[in-house]
Short mmCIF file of C-alpha atoms in Angstrom, two decimals:
data_model
loop_
_atom_site.label_atom_id
_atom_site.label_comp_id
_atom_site.label_asym_id
_atom_site.label_seq_id
_atom_site.Cartn_x
_atom_site.Cartn_y
_atom_site.Cartn_z
CA MET Y 29 15.41 -16.86 43.00
CA VAL Y 30 11.56 -17.15 43.48
CA GLY Y 31 10.35 -15.32 46.56
CA LEU Y 32 7.75 -17.07 48.73
CA ASP Y 33 5.58 -14.12 47.89
CA TYR Y 34 5.23 -14.92 44.56
CA VAL Y 35 4.54 -18.71 45.35
CA ALA Y 36 2.06 -17.70 47.70
CA ASN Y 37 0.47 -15.37 44.90
CA ALA Y 38 0.60 -17.85 42.46
CA VAL Y 39 -1.18 -20.56 44.81
CA VAL Y 40 -3.77 -18.18 45.63
CA SER Y 41 -4.51 -17.28 41.81
CA GLY Y 42 -4.19 -20.79 41.07
CA ILE Y 43 -6.79 -21.77 43.31
CA LEU Y 44 -9.17 -19.07 42.10
CA ILE Y 45 -8.92 -19.92 38.44
CA GLY Y 46 -8.85 -23.71 39.32
CA SER Y 47 -12.26 -23.56 40.89
CA VAL Y 48 -13.31 -22.19 37.25
CA TYR Y 49 -11.78 -25.45 35.65
CA SER Y 50 -13.41 -27.68 38.35
CA LEU Y 51 -16.74 -26.27 36.97
CA VAL Y 52 -16.30 -27.42 33.40
CA GLY Y 53 -14.89 -30.49 34.83
CA MET Y 54 -17.90 -31.10 37.00
CA GLY Y 55 -20.37 -30.90 34.09
CA LEU Y 56 -18.16 -33.27 31.88
CA ALA Y 57 -17.98 -35.70 34.86
CA LEU Y 58 -21.53 -35.51 35.23
CA ILE Y 59 -22.17 -36.29 31.48
CA TRP Y 60 -19.66 -38.92 31.10
CA GLY Y 61 -20.56 -40.66 34.85
CA ILE Y 62 -24.42 -40.97 34.09
CA MET Y 63 -24.53 -41.27 30.52
CA ASP Y 64 -20.97 -43.14 29.50
CA VAL Y 65 -20.74 -40.37 26.85
CA ILE Y 66 -17.77 -38.34 26.11
CA ASN Y 67 -19.13 -34.92 25.54
CA PHE Y 68 -16.33 -33.02 23.25
CA ALA Y 69 -18.41 -30.17 22.80
CA GLN Y 70 -18.43 -29.66 26.75
CA GLY Y 71 -15.88 -26.48 26.45
CA ASP Y 72 -18.03 -24.84 23.50
CA PHE Y 73 -21.25 -25.00 25.92
CA MET Y 74 -19.08 -23.26 28.37
CA MET Y 75 -18.26 -20.73 25.59
CA ILE Y 76 -22.08 -20.27 25.09
CA GLY Y 77 -22.42 -19.31 29.02
CA SER Y 78 -19.77 -16.91 28.38
CA PHE Y 79 -21.35 -15.30 25.22
CA VAL Y 80 -24.74 -15.01 27.14
CA THR Y 81 -23.23 -13.33 29.71
CA TYR Y 82 -21.20 -10.87 27.20
CA TRP Y 83 -24.42 -9.62 25.20
CA ALA Y 84 -26.45 -9.56 28.55
CA PHE Y 85 -24.05 -6.85 29.83
CA THR Y 86 -23.28 -5.14 26.60
CA LEU Y 87 -26.95 -4.97 25.33
CA ALA Y 88 -28.69 -4.95 28.56
CA GLY Y 89 -26.23 -3.81 30.89
CA VAL Y 90 -26.71 -6.79 32.98
CA ASP Y 91 -24.06 -7.35 35.75
CA PRO Y 92 -22.32 -10.46 34.99
CA LEU Y 93 -23.23 -11.95 38.62
CA LEU Y 94 -27.07 -11.50 37.67
CA SER Y 95 -26.64 -13.30 34.50
CA ILE Y 96 -25.63 -16.69 35.99
CA PRO Y 97 -29.10 -17.67 36.32
CA LEU Y 98 -29.77 -16.66 32.72
CA SER Y 99 -26.55 -18.37 31.19
CA PHE Y 100 -27.33 -21.59 33.15
CA LEU Y 101 -30.73 -21.64 32.05
CA VAL Y 102 -29.95 -20.68 28.27
CA THR Y 103 -27.39 -23.56 28.18
CA PHE Y 104 -29.21 -26.13 30.47
CA ALA Y 105 -32.14 -25.70 27.58
CA LEU Y 106 -30.08 -26.12 24.67
CA GLY Y 107 -28.22 -29.09 26.54
CA VAL Y 108 -31.61 -30.81 27.13
CA LEU Y 109 -32.38 -30.07 23.33
CA THR Y 110 -29.02 -31.60 21.93
CA GLN Y 111 -29.83 -34.84 24.32
CA ARG Y 112 -33.30 -35.01 22.55
CA VAL Y 113 -32.45 -34.49 19.05
CA VAL Y 114 -28.57 -35.67 19.10
CA ILE Y 115 -27.28 -37.87 21.97
CA GLU Y 116 -30.33 -39.73 22.75
CA ARG Y 117 -29.96 -41.51 19.00
CA VAL Y 118 -26.60 -42.57 19.80
CA LEU Y 119 -26.73 -43.64 23.37
CA ASP Y 120 -26.48 -47.35 22.52
CA ALA Y 121 -24.18 -46.71 19.54
CA PRO Y 122 -20.53 -47.75 19.12
CA MET Y 123 -18.26 -45.06 21.26
CA VAL Y 124 -16.84 -44.08 17.83
CA SER Y 125 -20.54 -42.83 16.56
CA GLN Y 126 -21.01 -41.27 20.04
CA ILE Y 127 -17.33 -39.23 19.45
CA THR Y 128 -18.47 -38.25 16.01
CA ALA Y 129 -21.61 -36.97 16.97
CA THR Y 130 -20.24 -34.78 19.97
CA PHE Y 131 -17.45 -33.75 17.91
CA ALA Y 132 -19.90 -32.52 15.24
CA LEU Y 133 -21.88 -30.47 18.09
CA LEU Y 134 -18.32 -28.82 18.74
CA LEU Y 135 -17.67 -27.69 15.25
CA MET Y 136 -21.24 -26.48 14.94
CA ILE Y 137 -21.33 -24.59 18.15
CA ARG Y 138 -17.44 -23.32 17.90
CA TYR Y 139 -17.88 -21.96 14.20
CA GLY Y 140 -21.22 -21.09 14.34
CA ALA Y 141 -20.28 -18.91 17.04
CA GLU Y 142 -17.69 -17.71 14.92
CA ALA Y 143 -19.44 -16.94 11.92
CA ALA Y 144 -22.42 -15.25 14.02
CA PHE Y 145 -19.95 -12.99 16.24
CA GLY Y 146 -16.85 -13.05 14.26
CA PRO Y 147 -13.42 -14.45 15.61
CA TYR Y 148 -12.78 -11.69 17.68
CA THR Y 149 -11.72 -11.61 21.29
CA ARG Y 150 -14.00 -9.65 23.58
CA ARG Y 151 -13.71 -8.50 27.24
CA ILE Y 152 -16.71 -7.20 29.41
CA SER Y 153 -15.21 -4.59 31.65
CA VAL Y 154 -17.30 -4.82 34.98
CA PRO Y 155 -16.68 -1.86 37.13
CA TYR Y 156 -15.09 -3.90 40.10
CA ALA Y 157 -12.42 -5.37 37.68
CA ASP Y 158 -9.59 -3.72 39.60
CA VAL Y 159 -10.66 -3.87 42.90
CA ILE Y 160 -7.90 -5.72 44.67
CA PHE Y 161 -7.75 -7.31 48.34
CA ARG Y 162 -4.38 -7.86 50.18
CA ILE Y 163 -3.89 -10.20 53.02
CA GLY Y 164 -0.41 -9.93 53.62
CA SER Y 165 1.44 -10.14 50.39
CA VAL Y 166 -1.17 -11.85 48.73
CA SER Y 167 -3.26 -9.90 46.23
CA LEU Y 168 -6.52 -10.94 45.34
CA GLN Y 169 -8.99 -9.54 42.45
CA LEU Y 170 -12.53 -8.95 43.41
CA PRO Y 171 -13.89 -10.93 40.09
CA ARG Y 172 -11.25 -13.75 40.67
CA LEU Y 173 -12.35 -13.80 44.34
CA VAL Y 174 -15.98 -13.87 43.21
CA ALA Y 175 -15.72 -16.58 40.65
CA PHE Y 176 -14.18 -18.83 43.41
CA ILE Y 177 -17.21 -18.01 45.70
CA VAL Y 178 -19.87 -18.47 43.31
CA SER Y 179 -18.03 -21.81 41.92
CA LEU Y 180 -17.56 -23.14 45.34
CA GLY Y 181 -21.39 -22.56 45.99
CA VAL Y 182 -22.41 -23.97 43.04
CA ALA Y 183 -20.35 -27.25 43.57
CA LEU Y 184 -21.72 -27.78 47.21
CA ALA Y 185 -25.31 -26.98 45.97
CA PHE Y 186 -24.76 -29.60 43.26
CA TYR Y 187 -23.31 -31.83 45.75
CA VAL Y 188 -26.19 -31.78 48.20
CA PHE Y 189 -28.64 -32.13 45.06
CA LEU Y 190 -27.28 -35.26 44.24
CA LYS Y 191 -26.76 -36.62 47.79
CA THR Y 192 -29.79 -35.58 49.62
CA THR Y 193 -33.02 -35.09 46.85
CA TYR Y 194 -34.91 -37.95 44.88
CA THR Y 195 -34.22 -36.80 41.87
CA GLY Y 196 -30.26 -36.50 42.46
CA VAL Y 197 -30.43 -40.40 44.26
CA ALA Y 198 -32.28 -41.00 41.04
CA LEU Y 199 -29.58 -39.71 38.94
CA ARG Y 200 -27.14 -41.37 40.64
CA ALA Y 201 -29.24 -44.64 40.38
CA VAL Y 202 -29.28 -44.60 36.48
CA SER Y 203 -25.78 -44.09 36.23
CA GLN Y 204 -24.97 -47.59 37.96
CA ASN Y 205 -27.63 -49.61 36.80
CA ARG Y 206 -29.82 -48.42 33.85
CA MET Y 207 -32.13 -51.36 33.83
CA ALA Y 208 -32.85 -51.30 37.69
CA ALA Y 209 -33.64 -47.72 37.20
CA TYR Y 210 -36.43 -48.61 34.91
CA LEU Y 211 -37.41 -51.09 37.31
CA MET Y 212 -37.99 -48.66 40.11
CA GLY Y 213 -40.17 -46.62 37.86
CA ILE Y 214 -37.43 -43.99 37.04
CA ASN Y 215 -38.16 -42.19 33.59
CA VAL Y 216 -34.47 -43.06 32.40
CA ARG Y 217 -35.02 -40.97 29.20
CA LYS Y 218 -35.86 -37.58 31.35
CA MET Y 219 -33.06 -38.19 33.73
CA TYR Y 220 -30.87 -38.36 30.62
CA TRP Y 221 -32.27 -35.05 29.85
CA LEU Y 222 -31.54 -33.54 33.08
CA ALA Y 223 -27.94 -34.98 32.99
CA PHE Y 224 -26.87 -33.70 29.92
CA GLY Y 225 -28.80 -30.17 30.65
CA LEU Y 226 -27.36 -29.80 34.10
CA GLY Y 227 -23.94 -31.12 32.90
CA VAL Y 228 -23.38 -28.27 30.20
CA GLY Y 229 -25.21 -25.46 32.25
CA ILE Y 230 -22.80 -25.98 35.24
CA SER Y 231 -19.92 -25.43 32.61
CA ALA Y 232 -21.78 -22.37 31.29
CA VAL Y 233 -21.65 -20.89 35.00
CA GLY Y 234 -18.08 -21.50 34.58
CA GLY Y 235 -18.25 -19.61 31.47
CA THR Y 236 -20.03 -16.69 32.93
CA LEU Y 237 -17.43 -16.18 35.71
CA VAL Y 238 -14.32 -16.31 33.70
CA ALA Y 239 -15.80 -13.85 31.36
CA THR Y 240 -15.67 -11.11 34.32
CA PHE Y 241 -11.99 -11.50 34.42
CA LEU Y 242 -10.24 -13.18 31.03
CA PRO Y 243 -11.12 -12.65 27.23
CA ILE Y 244 -13.84 -14.73 25.65
CA TYR Y 245 -13.82 -15.91 21.99
CA PRO Y 246 -15.56 -18.39 20.06
CA GLU Y 247 -12.67 -20.72 20.17
CA MET Y 248 -11.84 -20.51 23.83
CA GLY Y 249 -13.94 -23.92 24.21
CA GLY Y 250 -11.03 -25.87 23.14
CA PHE Y 251 -8.49 -24.76 25.88
CA TYR Y 252 -11.34 -25.24 28.55
CA ALA Y 253 -12.41 -28.72 26.94
CA LEU Y 254 -8.24 -29.91 27.10
CA ILE Y 255 -8.54 -28.73 30.95
CA ALA Y 256 -11.92 -30.43 31.69
CA PHE Y 257 -10.71 -33.75 30.37
CA ILE Y 258 -7.57 -33.44 32.42
CA VAL Y 259 -9.57 -32.53 35.38
CA VAL Y 260 -11.99 -35.69 34.85
CA VAL Y 261 -9.21 -38.17 34.13
CA PHE Y 262 -7.56 -36.71 37.20
CA GLY Y 263 -10.35 -36.81 39.81
CA GLY Y 264 -11.54 -40.30 38.75
CA PHE Y 265 -14.08 -40.81 35.73
CA GLY Y 266 -17.40 -39.85 36.48
CA SER Y 267 -16.79 -38.49 40.11
CA VAL Y 268 -18.15 -35.22 40.52
CA PHE Y 269 -16.22 -34.40 43.63
CA GLY Y 270 -13.11 -35.47 42.37
CA ALA Y 271 -13.52 -33.20 39.35
CA TYR Y 272 -13.91 -30.06 41.96
CA ILE Y 273 -10.53 -30.92 43.69
CA SER Y 274 -8.62 -32.03 41.15
CA GLY Y 275 -9.77 -28.63 38.89
CA ILE Y 276 -8.30 -26.72 41.89
CA ILE Y 277 -5.04 -29.01 41.83
CA ILE Y 278 -4.10 -28.11 38.07
CA GLY Y 279 -5.18 -24.50 38.58
CA VAL Y 280 -2.50 -24.30 41.15
CA THR Y 281 0.19 -26.54 39.07
CA GLU Y 282 -0.53 -24.29 36.33
CA SER Y 283 -0.01 -20.97 37.95
CA VAL Y 284 2.90 -22.00 40.66
CA SER Y 285 4.76 -23.70 37.56
CA ALA Y 286 4.55 -20.39 35.36
CA LEU Y 287 6.90 -18.99 37.88
CA PHE Y 288 9.52 -21.22 37.08
CA ILE Y 289 9.18 -21.95 33.25
CA SER Y 290 7.80 -19.90 30.19
CA PRO Y 291 4.03 -19.51 30.81
CA SER Y 292 3.41 -20.57 27.47
CA LEU Y 293 4.20 -24.11 28.62
CA LYS Y 294 2.04 -24.44 31.45
CA ASP Y 295 -0.32 -26.68 29.69
CA VAL Y 296 2.38 -28.90 29.10
CA VAL Y 297 2.90 -28.98 33.24
CA ALA Y 298 -0.88 -30.02 33.54
CA PHE Y 299 -0.13 -32.80 30.78
CA LEU Y 300 2.84 -34.08 32.82
CA LEU Y 301 0.93 -34.22 36.15
CA PHE Y 302 -2.03 -35.85 33.98
CA ILE Y 303 0.46 -38.49 33.22
CA LEU Y 304 2.09 -39.17 36.31
CA ILE Y 305 -1.48 -39.77 37.80
CA ILE Y 306 -2.27 -42.17 35.04
CA LEU Y 307 1.29 -43.88 35.42
CA VAL Y 308 0.62 -44.01 39.16
CA LYS Y 309 -3.37 -44.01 40.03
CA PRO Y 310 -5.23 -44.88 36.83
CA ALA Y 311 -8.58 -44.64 38.32
CA GLY Y 312 -7.87 -41.33 39.27
CA LEU Y 313 -7.69 -39.67 42.86
CA PHE Y 314 -10.94 -40.55 43.72
CA GLY Y 315 -12.13 -42.90 41.24
CA THR Y 316 -13.10 -46.19 42.03
CA GLU Y 317 -11.70 -49.34 39.69
CA GLN Y 318 -15.23 -50.47 38.68
CA ARG Y 319 -17.99 -48.03 37.77
CA MET D 18 -61.24 -60.07 37.06
CA SER D 19 -58.14 -61.19 37.53
CA LEU D 20 -55.46 -58.44 38.75
CA LEU D 21 -52.97 -59.54 35.88
CA GLU D 22 -53.58 -61.22 32.71
CA VAL D 23 -50.89 -62.27 30.00
CA ARG D 24 -52.76 -63.20 26.64
CA GLY D 25 -50.96 -65.21 24.18
CA VAL D 26 -47.67 -63.28 23.99
CA ASP D 27 -44.93 -64.28 21.87
CA VAL D 28 -41.73 -62.30 22.67
CA PHE D 29 -38.39 -62.63 20.70
CA TYR D 30 -34.86 -61.84 21.19
CA GLY D 31 -33.80 -60.72 17.60
CA ASP D 32 -34.86 -63.67 15.41
CA ALA D 33 -35.06 -66.00 18.12
CA GLN D 34 -38.82 -66.87 19.67
CA ALA D 35 -38.43 -66.94 23.62
CA LEU D 36 -42.49 -67.18 24.16
CA TRP D 37 -44.60 -68.95 22.35
CA GLY D 38 -48.37 -67.84 22.84
CA VAL D 39 -47.95 -67.59 26.74
CA SER D 40 -51.18 -67.23 28.70
CA PHE D 41 -51.59 -66.98 32.41
CA THR D 42 -53.39 -64.92 35.13
CA VAL D 43 -52.87 -63.90 38.48
CA GLU D 44 -55.36 -63.58 41.11
CA ARG D 45 -55.29 -60.80 43.81
CA GLY D 46 -53.97 -61.99 47.19
CA THR D 47 -52.39 -65.14 45.82
CA ILE D 48 -48.93 -66.45 45.24
CA THR D 49 -48.61 -67.67 41.61
CA SER D 50 -45.65 -69.36 40.44
CA VAL D 51 -43.78 -70.04 37.00
CA VAL D 52 -41.27 -72.82 37.38
CA GLY D 53 -39.37 -74.57 34.44
CA ALA D 54 -35.77 -75.18 33.61
CA ASN D 55 -33.12 -72.62 32.72
CA GLY D 56 -33.76 -71.05 29.38
CA ALA D 57 -37.24 -71.80 29.69
CA GLY D 58 -38.54 -68.03 29.33
CA LYS D 59 -39.41 -67.69 33.20
CA THR D 60 -37.46 -64.17 33.10
CA THR D 61 -38.54 -63.44 29.88
CA ILE D 62 -42.04 -63.42 30.89
CA MET D 63 -41.34 -61.12 33.91
CA LYS D 64 -39.70 -58.66 31.63
CA THR D 65 -42.48 -58.63 29.37
CA ILE D 66 -44.71 -57.94 32.53
CA SER D 67 -42.54 -55.08 33.55
CA GLY D 68 -42.27 -53.79 30.47
CA LEU D 69 -38.52 -54.21 29.52
CA LEU D 70 -39.73 -56.48 26.86
CA ILE D 71 -42.38 -55.82 24.01
CA PRO D 72 -44.11 -59.00 22.79
CA LYS D 73 -44.53 -59.24 18.81
CA SER D 74 -48.11 -60.16 19.53
CA GLY D 75 -50.48 -60.78 22.51
CA SER D 76 -51.37 -58.61 25.20
CA VAL D 77 -50.72 -57.78 29.02
CA ILE D 78 -53.81 -56.69 31.08
CA PHE D 79 -53.62 -55.05 34.27
CA GLU D 80 -56.49 -54.15 36.36
CA GLY D 81 -58.59 -54.35 33.24
CA ARG D 82 -56.13 -52.07 31.12
CA ASP D 83 -54.12 -53.17 28.35
CA ILE D 84 -50.46 -52.04 29.35
CA THR D 85 -48.87 -54.03 26.47
CA ARG D 86 -46.86 -51.04 25.14
CA GLU D 87 -46.65 -48.97 28.19
CA GLU D 88 -43.08 -47.74 29.42
CA PRO D 89 -41.65 -49.48 32.01
CA HIS D 90 -41.97 -46.41 34.70
CA ARG D 91 -45.69 -45.87 33.89
CA ARG D 92 -45.94 -49.39 34.95
CA VAL D 93 -44.35 -49.14 38.20
CA GLU D 94 -46.55 -46.00 38.85
CA MET D 95 -49.44 -48.54 38.09
CA GLY D 96 -48.17 -51.01 41.05
CA ILE D 97 -46.16 -53.57 38.81
CA ALA D 98 -43.00 -54.17 41.07
CA HIS D 99 -40.32 -56.45 39.45
CA VAL D 100 -37.63 -57.75 41.71
CA PRO D 101 -35.24 -58.80 38.95
CA GLU D 102 -33.09 -61.85 39.14
CA GLY D 103 -29.61 -61.36 40.44
CA ARG D 104 -30.58 -58.60 42.59
CA GLN D 105 -29.64 -55.58 40.23
CA LEU D 106 -28.63 -53.25 43.55
CA PHE D 107 -27.32 -49.81 42.80
CA PRO D 108 -23.63 -51.06 44.36
CA ARG D 109 -22.27 -47.65 45.12
CA LEU D 110 -25.47 -46.14 46.58
CA THR D 111 -25.90 -46.99 50.37
CA VAL D 112 -28.66 -49.12 51.60
CA MET D 113 -31.07 -45.91 52.24
CA GLU D 114 -30.16 -44.35 48.79
CA ASN D 115 -31.16 -47.59 47.17
CA LEU D 116 -34.62 -47.21 48.94
CA LYS D 117 -34.71 -43.69 48.17
CA ALA D 118 -33.98 -44.58 44.56
CA ALA D 119 -36.94 -46.86 44.83
CA ALA D 120 -38.97 -43.90 46.00
CA TYR D 121 -38.99 -41.84 43.18
CA THR D 122 -42.39 -42.38 41.71
CA LYS D 123 -44.92 -40.50 43.11
CA ARG D 124 -46.83 -43.63 44.02
CA ALA D 125 -43.97 -44.80 46.11
CA ARG D 126 -43.02 -41.44 47.67
CA GLU D 127 -46.55 -41.25 49.28
CA GLY D 128 -46.06 -42.78 52.97
CA PHE D 129 -42.53 -43.55 52.15
CA GLU D 130 -41.43 -42.76 55.83
CA ASP D 131 -44.00 -45.14 57.23
CA ARG D 132 -43.36 -47.87 54.82
CA LEU D 133 -39.35 -47.64 55.46
CA GLU D 134 -40.25 -48.37 59.44
CA GLU D 135 -42.21 -51.27 57.93
CA ILE D 136 -39.50 -52.53 55.82
CA PHE D 137 -36.90 -52.24 58.60
CA SER D 138 -38.96 -53.99 61.07
CA LEU D 139 -39.03 -57.06 58.44
CA PHE D 140 -35.77 -56.65 57.97
CA PRO D 141 -33.98 -55.30 60.68
CA ILE D 142 -30.30 -55.91 59.19
CA LEU D 143 -31.34 -53.38 56.74
CA ARG D 144 -31.73 -50.77 59.64
CA GLU D 145 -28.35 -51.57 60.87
CA ARG D 146 -26.50 -51.26 57.62
CA ARG D 147 -28.78 -48.42 56.30
CA ASN D 148 -25.41 -46.16 55.60
CA GLN D 149 -23.49 -49.19 53.90
CA LEU D 150 -22.83 -49.15 50.64
CA ALA D 151 -25.18 -51.92 48.98
CA GLY D 152 -22.25 -53.57 46.93
CA THR D 153 -20.45 -54.51 50.17
CA LEU D 154 -23.69 -56.56 51.50
CA SER D 155 -23.53 -60.15 51.83
CA GLY D 156 -25.53 -62.00 48.98
CA GLY D 157 -28.72 -62.63 51.77
CA GLU D 158 -28.62 -59.11 52.81
CA GLN D 159 -28.70 -57.92 49.04
CA GLN D 160 -31.60 -60.11 48.25
CA MET D 161 -33.60 -58.47 51.05
CA LEU D 162 -32.56 -55.27 50.27
CA ALA D 163 -33.78 -56.04 46.79
CA ILE D 164 -37.08 -57.12 47.91
CA ALA D 165 -37.20 -54.23 50.10
CA ARG D 166 -36.77 -51.63 47.43
CA GLY D 167 -39.79 -53.94 45.49
CA LEU D 168 -41.92 -53.09 48.61
CA VAL D 169 -41.15 -49.29 48.61
CA LEU D 170 -42.90 -49.20 45.25
CA ARG D 171 -46.06 -49.89 46.82
CA PRO D 172 -46.84 -52.79 44.56
CA GLU D 173 -50.23 -54.54 43.69
CA ILE D 174 -48.23 -57.04 42.27
CA LEU D 175 -44.73 -58.00 43.43
CA MET D 176 -42.56 -59.99 40.96
CA LEU D 177 -39.84 -62.32 42.26
CA ASP D 178 -37.48 -63.42 40.13
CA GLU D 179 -35.27 -66.14 41.69
CA PRO D 180 -34.96 -64.47 45.22
CA SER D 181 -33.36 -67.73 46.20
CA LEU D 182 -30.90 -67.98 43.85
CA GLY D 183 -27.16 -68.36 45.23
CA LEU D 184 -27.88 -68.23 48.83
CA ALA D 185 -27.16 -70.59 51.61
CA PRO D 186 -29.82 -73.25 52.14
CA LYS D 187 -30.69 -71.37 55.69
CA LEU D 188 -31.52 -68.12 53.80
CA VAL D 189 -33.56 -69.76 50.88
CA LEU D 190 -35.99 -70.78 53.88
CA MET D 191 -35.66 -67.73 55.28
CA ILE D 192 -36.63 -65.79 51.98
CA LEU D 193 -39.45 -68.45 51.32
CA ARG D 194 -40.89 -67.44 54.46
CA LEU D 195 -40.82 -63.96 53.99
CA VAL D 196 -42.59 -64.65 50.42
CA ARG D 197 -45.64 -66.47 52.78
CA LYS D 198 -45.50 -63.86 54.86
CA LEU D 199 -45.96 -60.91 52.39
CA LYS D 200 -48.62 -62.64 51.15
CA GLU D 201 -50.34 -63.23 54.64
CA GLU D 202 -49.87 -59.12 54.76
CA GLY D 203 -52.05 -58.92 51.67
CA TYR D 204 -49.26 -58.68 48.75
CA THR D 205 -50.17 -60.32 45.44
CA ILE D 206 -46.71 -62.20 44.46
CA LEU D 207 -45.48 -63.77 40.87
CA LEU D 208 -42.66 -65.89 41.83
CA VAL D 209 -40.27 -67.55 39.57
CA GLU D 210 -38.13 -70.12 41.28
CA GLN D 211 -35.47 -72.90 40.50
CA ASN D 212 -36.38 -74.23 43.76
CA VAL D 213 -39.40 -76.05 42.56
CA TYR D 214 -40.64 -77.92 45.49
CA GLN D 215 -40.74 -75.25 47.60
CA ALA D 216 -42.30 -72.79 45.22
CA LEU D 217 -44.86 -75.20 44.82
CA LYS D 218 -45.75 -75.85 48.20
CA LEU D 219 -45.97 -71.89 48.41
CA SER D 220 -48.13 -71.32 45.54
CA ASP D 221 -51.80 -71.11 45.21
CA MET D 222 -51.71 -71.72 41.41
CA ALA D 223 -48.68 -72.70 39.14
CA TYR D 224 -47.52 -72.83 35.55
CA VAL D 225 -44.94 -75.21 34.36
CA LEU D 226 -42.90 -73.41 31.29
CA GLU D 227 -41.10 -75.34 28.99
CA THR D 228 -39.01 -74.08 26.35
CA GLY D 229 -41.35 -70.71 25.71
CA ARG D 230 -44.57 -72.74 26.09
CA ILE D 231 -46.69 -73.31 29.07
CA VAL D 232 -47.21 -77.25 29.27
CA LYS D 233 -49.14 -77.55 32.45
CA SER D 234 -50.83 -75.61 34.99
CA GLY D 235 -52.63 -75.91 38.19
CA THR D 236 -52.78 -75.66 42.01
CA GLY D 237 -49.29 -75.81 43.37
CA GLU D 238 -50.78 -79.10 45.30
CA GLU D 239 -51.84 -80.69 41.95
CA LEU D 240 -48.75 -79.76 40.35
CA LEU D 241 -46.59 -81.57 43.19
CA ARG D 242 -48.39 -84.74 43.05
CA ASP D 243 -48.00 -84.59 39.14
CA GLU D 244 -45.87 -87.58 37.63
CA GLY D 245 -44.45 -85.24 34.88
CA VAL D 246 -43.41 -82.78 37.32
CA LYS D 247 -42.10 -85.30 39.74
CA ARG D 248 -39.85 -86.91 37.10
CA ALA D 249 -38.78 -83.76 35.54
CA TYR D 250 -38.23 -80.99 38.46
CA LEU D 251 -38.43 -82.91 41.74
CA GLY D 252 -36.06 -85.93 41.15
CA LEU D 253 -38.46 -88.23 42.18
#
């Protein structure tokens, strides 16, 4: 019999980890929604974020939370470069070419990192790693709580950016009608640079956040990319808001199910949920039928 | 100097030539229209001017500057506004957001708030519907929004491609009255209309396009009296 306390704890820890999944998923959703490009290397850009944070901490003693802007900017710049050098050339190419291109990126980044850093698992031990708050019977690890708060802040900032700024509205316009965007004087090419940079940059923030409480390693992107895909399909293709909510739902599903079945099967549960949604609501929880 | 001058442009879609040595001018403060059958190349002309298509030969001169190879967004910044056929709104942005998307350029952002007021007084219904998704507007309202978006761009030349297409007769007249009103307010308009009679009545200058070539030109009145035009387009 599983006690209610355990369930409450699992729900809370699911929300906390889910909020990181959300960030990775939001990045993927943004790129997907605006350019119709499926970025298989999304999880690997997140890994870059983790490693930026790791090296900043290890070499210069920079607190992981202070390295968030650095992690974002480095990955943003790499994203813009990737867009200019690779993605731009396959934007109007058949989907197979796009998939091949982003898959090649995945291999280059993942195994490039492995060649450079070795395949080892690394950890950052922040001084506040073991600080735990208790609310009733629910315990909260400080790094995870911080991750949740930061992720929520980033998601809100991003939402406000897309909703209220001229550039945010222009980005959404580009995603809905490229030709009309040209005619409104929007530099579509630049918007795509921005979209890819932001998309991978946001995921890298997720990478920084997990680095404070989970091991990091060059191949970590594989797991998070898988989650990100579930998040995006679950939340509705290209819906950034949907991605945030569904990341949390998937986090909770995973951690609650781990109480009842072997934790090694938690991904299976996420996938079952995914299949269920596909059957019941193919456009995703917050998706619209047409784009 | 003419505001806009198109000089002998040849435009291709792949191997198929759509425009053959097309030349014409648009003078400041006038309504100029291009009339012709479906597939004659009217939309192609507009796309060549706004930069969506690049001619193989010939040139587009705007305010004395050769802009033939300029990118579309740079042309908008210069004051060329193209309201495309079929409205091409951003369907899942609200009315307000559609207008805001048009205010992206430096040119359009300057005085955007004031121009918004003018636009809303021209189209009161858009003010009412400002928080509604563009995709949910009626056909007439969508066309008004498309034109409004063009006005946000603060155009030196406003190109309207088939603004009355698919609208009920009453709305067609309303849109055409609006075009005249815009001219009175000082806008320069390049109009493509399938409603040839109405277009010619409005126009200071008009060009007849047949299979990618300009075959006739004259003032609106002249073309209205032209026997060939009467027979081919006016059903007289």
